[in-house]
Amino acid sequence: MAYLDHNATSPLRPEARTAIERAFAVQGNPSSVHALGRAARALVEEAREDIARLANARAEDVVFTSCGTEANALGLRGAIQGAADTGAPIERVYASAIEHDSILGTVSAIADRATGIQAAIIPVTEGGVVDPDALREMLLGSGARALIAVMAANNETGVVQPLADISRLVRDAGGLLLVDAVQACGRMAMDFSALDADYLTISAHKLAGPQGVGALIVKDGAPFAAQVHGGGQEKGRRAGTENVIGIAGFGAAARACGNDNSTRIAGLRDRFELGLRERFPDVIVFGENAPRLANTSNFALPGIAAETALIALDLDGVMVSSGAACSSGKVKPSHVLAAMSVPASVAMCALRVSLGWNSSEGDIEAALLALEKLGARIAARKAA
């Protein structure tokens, strides 16, 4: 088996598995004041420190959630309500055209609810990078206070966004900035303090932690209002008993990220793309001329449909994806590639290889061999 779908979920690290197993022995509720409750609380707070360290944020600003999708929704909705409560309401919400569906769906829902908030999409270049001139015009042209959502790195192409430039534009316009760092955190340096963003989101299973736990980081002083009320957990920002076991694994995975060798991963990615070009001269690599995550290669082999390739590779024990993994298993045209002006006929051939902590040269060779076999079969069929 060659697992090359780390952007969908990265297999559990041994460090995270060990932390989870140890957490099972702690039976207390972290809100209880007795010994077992305090032991559970200690696990939660240790993990909070680990996640804060990974993003260079303050531990007290970390809010645990059930996943990255909830963190994005909580950040957007919490910011809007919090801003309204302070008397400086958000009137517009802007999201880049390549954002994850959890951002785009929430933004659309907010705009559809007759709240008076208008939503707009920030265009990107053909290389998959947010167009700073378009964003500047949108921010300065409206004269309204805006909330801007831009991901740190795209989940499909791996293209890294110019967050420092975007942050300056947002600050100059008096807006608020939410950064979806789900794919980026742990795979590239992330400095929440230096970035000067207001909100940042992370998901454990992208770091090779457990599924079912994420985090929202809220900058001290940024407007925010809880969306789930109850027992006052997470300093009243997100009610509900914390997922102690998942959070413990999250923290361990965050600690282990510091040991990742991005140079090794980049070498594997480059070896894969070189092998593709040797076997398929007409291969198209999306975003190849833009800064990318070291682990991600999104490509198309014209004439080979993604659905056909996925089935063939799976039968050969090679697991890749056709893009985002949050679409109920459906292979459909990518809104990310559409935003990059990729023709639909090419986008329907797009595949994503994403590497991680346990990826090897053997995985690369297995994927190249499986693709080569598929290409030969298709060529033979056409020649018959």
PDB file of C-alpha atoms in Angstrom, residues 29 57 74 93 110 144 172 185 207 212 215 228 243 272 284 317 321 324 362:
ATOM      1  CA  ASN A  29     -14.059  15.494  33.409  1.00  0.00           C
ATOM      2  CA  ALA A  57       0.461  32.134  19.640  1.00  0.00           C
ATOM      3  CA  LEU A  74     -16.852  29.507  14.742  1.00  0.00           C
ATOM      4  CA  VAL A  93     -17.286  39.337   4.225  1.00  0.00           C
ATOM      5  CA  ILE A 110     -24.204  34.348   6.449  1.00  0.00           C
ATOM      6  CA  ALA A 144     -17.386  49.317   4.925  1.00  0.00           C
ATOM      7  CA  ASP A 172      -4.889  49.496   6.449  1.00  0.00           C
ATOM      8  CA  CYS A 185       0.248  24.483  10.108  1.00  0.00           C
ATOM      9  CA  LEU A 207      -0.875  17.002  11.531  1.00  0.00           C
ATOM     10  CA  GLY A 212     -12.460  14.892  15.434  1.00  0.00           C
ATOM     11  CA  ALA A 215      -8.572  24.598  17.221  1.00  0.00           C
ATOM     12  CA  VAL A 228     -22.491  27.393  21.511  1.00  0.00           C
ATOM     13  CA  ASN A 243     -12.498  15.876  23.960  1.00  0.00           C
ATOM     14  CA  PHE A 272       7.569  12.369  -8.243  1.00  0.00           C
ATOM     15  CA  ILE A 284       0.220  19.739 -16.254  1.00  0.00           C
ATOM     16  CA  GLY A 317      -2.601  -0.242  -3.859  1.00  0.00           C
ATOM     17  CA  SER A 321      -7.239  11.877  -4.422  1.00  0.00           C
ATOM     18  CA  ALA A 324     -10.631  17.996  -1.613  1.00  0.00           C
ATOM     19  CA  GLY A 362       8.927   3.338  -2.322  1.00  0.00           C
TER      20      GLY A 362
END
